């Protein structure tokens, strides 16, 4: 009887948790959200999901097609996965790796003990790293902050190709003081909210950063646990009032981003890729336009939408996880490569 | 180095009116690209590729490249005109051998517009995130690209990036004096 009472109490407690509106995703249970609902899904209070509109103000939209492109464009480059040896593997005396070249230059410049190549191999390279771990975050940031190296340079008798120069500048953006992104990063935890970043937050973000400020921004385009940071430089958004509901507008947004998948590591320029996001925005019509109170990803975008977004910082302190690599020496190498 | 999917599937679709190439490939970010058969096997039997779980973050890349022509600045063609005036005299009394005299009068040329054309190249590349379930339902990725990308681009050309190639076709040449 005692065991029965205990079991009953446990079941009763579990039921009350699952029935709560505060936590739509209770442990061990997936709550199906009705995507034909008339209202936006309820979000947990105080969770930070409203951070964009809290900082930038209310989202107001109007019907029509709108396109904006950033004033400066990012550049494509390889993303240097952690399981690759590209940065430090020498192919021969006349085919040195990027970091071996860096060490030679640094020693000739007075840094007698520069050991970036060995440091990379011993401390940062991991043969068994997860497939998605690499420098995509550093590259995305470098591509919107730094000028693109477009030609080889010869410094102190060492030829640095575009591949070398891009790798070096990217490495100097791998450890920065950059803080703050909008949208909670999905770490695969039981209480992560897959729908975040919510579409109304995403829409307000690019409305301010790209349409108003003409600045590129960074997104993690994988809503799951993996992080795939890319720089976005163009957005086209199509907004139409829903013919059946006056509290809703339907949106189709196209984004263009620079791809980190280039066949030739000496690639110069941008390889643009387009993604489509479909969502509803909920709210009410006012004299200024449609004032948005929430949003919901639709169709394929329920699965495929950004995880979080980051604004381009005005300034940043550069650094590298490779302690032997110094940004000021990299800058000396880069001179003349633009 | 992790085991990679090594085969690349490229499919080309040609359209007779304009040269158009479409290619598609299935890639798993961080692992490379492969053909659909390999990916289906990875979805149903991940152990075959020494993985515990089926692949995630599967991207289908649809790439379209198109060569076309656009109207350029029109030119003009001029054709000379020739006017001939003939005069003769005849009488009903006797035969008078009179020939006719032709007088040629030069006059203003006729000018007509003629079109010129500039060659352009357009491209678009879309990325779609798909699941193993969707991969298993596919016969080929070109159909997926046609369904998801081609219709969009044909309805809205601004989704493509179009640049002039520098090549032109001048229809003003021959038969007159072309100007543009």
CSV table of C-alpha atoms in Angstrom, one decimal, chain A residues 175-296:
chain,number,residue,atom,x,y,z
A,175,UNK,CA,39.8,34.4,-29.2
A,176,UNK,CA,38.1,37.8,-28.8
A,177,UNK,CA,36.3,39.7,-26.1
A,178,UNK,CA,33.1,39.6,-28.2
A,179,UNK,CA,30.1,39.1,-26.0
A,180,UNK,CA,26.4,38.9,-26.5
A,181,UNK,CA,24.3,37.3,-29.0
A,182,UNK,CA,20.5,37.2,-29.4
A,183,UNK,CA,18.8,33.9,-29.1
A,184,UNK,CA,19.7,31.2,-26.7
A,185,UNK,CA,22.3,28.9,-28.1
A,186,UNK,CA,21.1,25.3,-28.4
A,187,UNK,CA,23.5,23.1,-26.5
A,188,UNK,CA,21.5,20.0,-26.7
A,189,UNK,CA,20.2,20.4,-23.1
A,190,UNK,CA,16.8,19.0,-22.2
A,191,UNK,CA,15.4,22.4,-21.6
A,192,UNK,CA,16.7,24.1,-24.7
A,193,UNK,CA,14.1,25.8,-26.8
A,194,UNK,CA,14.4,24.7,-30.4
A,195,UNK,CA,12.0,27.5,-31.6
A,196,UNK,CA,14.4,30.1,-30.3
A,197,UNK,CA,15.5,32.5,-31.8
A,198,UNK,CA,11.9,33.3,-32.5
A,199,UNK,CA,11.1,34.8,-35.9
A,200,UNK,CA,9.8,38.1,-34.6
A,201,UNK,CA,13.1,38.6,-32.8
A,202,UNK,CA,15.0,37.6,-35.9
A,203,UNK,CA,13.0,39.9,-38.0
A,204,UNK,CA,13.5,42.9,-35.7
A,205,UNK,CA,17.2,42.2,-35.5
A,206,UNK,CA,17.9,42.3,-39.3
A,207,UNK,CA,15.4,45.2,-39.7
A,208,UNK,CA,17.7,47.3,-37.4
A,209,UNK,CA,21.2,45.9,-38.3
A,210,UNK,CA,20.8,45.5,-42.0
A,211,UNK,CA,18.0,47.7,-43.2
A,212,UNK,CA,18.7,50.6,-40.9
A,213,UNK,CA,22.4,50.4,-40.2
A,214,UNK,CA,23.5,48.6,-43.5
A,215,UNK,CA,25.8,46.3,-41.5
A,216,UNK,CA,26.3,42.6,-42.1
A,217,UNK,CA,25.7,40.3,-39.2
A,218,UNK,CA,26.4,36.7,-38.1
A,219,UNK,CA,24.0,33.9,-37.6
A,220,UNK,CA,24.4,30.3,-36.5
A,221,UNK,CA,22.2,28.8,-39.2
A,222,UNK,CA,21.9,25.4,-37.5
A,223,UNK,CA,19.0,25.4,-35.0
A,224,UNK,CA,20.3,22.2,-33.4
A,225,UNK,CA,23.3,21.7,-31.2
A,226,UNK,CA,25.9,22.2,-33.9
A,227,UNK,CA,27.2,25.7,-34.5
A,228,UNK,CA,27.7,26.9,-38.1
A,229,UNK,CA,28.4,30.7,-38.0
A,230,UNK,CA,28.2,32.5,-41.3
A,231,UNK,CA,28.1,36.2,-42.2
A,232,UNK,CA,24.9,37.5,-43.7
A,233,UNK,CA,25.1,40.5,-46.1
A,234,UNK,CA,21.7,40.7,-47.9
A,235,UNK,CA,18.1,40.1,-46.9
A,236,UNK,CA,14.9,40.1,-49.0
A,237,UNK,CA,11.7,39.9,-47.1
A,238,UNK,CA,8.1,39.5,-48.5
A,239,UNK,CA,5.3,40.4,-46.1
A,240,UNK,CA,1.7,39.8,-46.9
A,241,UNK,CA,-1.4,40.2,-44.7
A,242,UNK,CA,-3.1,36.9,-44.0
A,243,UNK,CA,-6.4,36.9,-45.9
A,244,UNK,CA,-8.3,35.1,-43.2
A,245,UNK,CA,-6.8,36.5,-39.9
A,246,UNK,CA,-6.3,40.2,-39.2
A,247,UNK,CA,-4.0,39.4,-36.3
A,248,UNK,CA,-1.4,37.7,-38.6
A,249,UNK,CA,1.0,38.4,-41.5
A,250,UNK,CA,2.8,35.8,-43.5
A,251,UNK,CA,6.5,36.3,-44.2
A,252,UNK,CA,9.0,34.8,-46.5
A,253,UNK,CA,12.6,36.0,-45.9
A,254,UNK,CA,15.6,35.2,-48.1
A,255,UNK,CA,19.0,35.7,-46.7
A,256,UNK,CA,22.4,35.7,-48.5
A,257,UNK,CA,25.5,34.7,-46.7
A,258,UNK,CA,29.1,34.0,-47.5
A,259,UNK,CA,29.9,30.3,-47.6
A,260,UNK,CA,32.9,28.8,-45.7
A,261,UNK,CA,33.0,25.9,-48.2
A,262,UNK,CA,35.5,26.8,-50.9
A,263,UNK,CA,37.3,24.2,-53.0
A,264,UNK,CA,40.4,26.3,-53.4
A,265,UNK,CA,41.9,27.6,-50.2
A,266,UNK,CA,43.3,30.5,-52.2
A,267,UNK,CA,39.8,31.6,-53.1
A,268,UNK,CA,39.2,35.3,-53.3
A,269,UNK,CA,35.8,36.9,-53.1
A,270,UNK,CA,32.5,35.7,-51.9
A,271,UNK,CA,30.6,32.5,-52.6
A,272,UNK,CA,27.0,33.6,-51.8
A,273,UNK,CA,24.4,31.1,-50.6
A,274,UNK,CA,20.7,31.8,-50.1
A,275,UNK,CA,18.4,30.4,-47.5
A,276,UNK,CA,14.7,30.8,-47.1
A,277,UNK,CA,12.8,31.3,-43.9
A,278,UNK,CA,9.0,31.1,-43.6
A,279,UNK,CA,7.1,32.4,-40.6
A,280,UNK,CA,4.0,34.1,-39.3
A,281,UNK,CA,4.0,37.3,-37.2
A,282,UNK,CA,1.2,37.9,-34.8
A,283,UNK,CA,0.0,41.3,-33.7
A,284,UNK,CA,-2.4,44.0,-34.6
A,285,UNK,CA,-2.8,46.7,-37.3
A,286,UNK,CA,-2.1,50.3,-36.2
A,287,UNK,CA,-1.7,53.6,-38.1
A,288,UNK,CA,2.1,52.9,-38.2
A,289,UNK,CA,1.7,49.4,-39.6
A,290,UNK,CA,1.4,46.0,-38.2
A,291,UNK,CA,2.6,46.0,-34.6
A,292,UNK,CA,4.1,42.6,-33.8
A,293,UNK,CA,3.7,40.7,-30.5
A,294,UNK,CA,5.0,37.3,-31.4
A,295,UNK,CA,6.0,34.9,-34.2
A,296,UNK,CA,6.1,31.3,-35.2
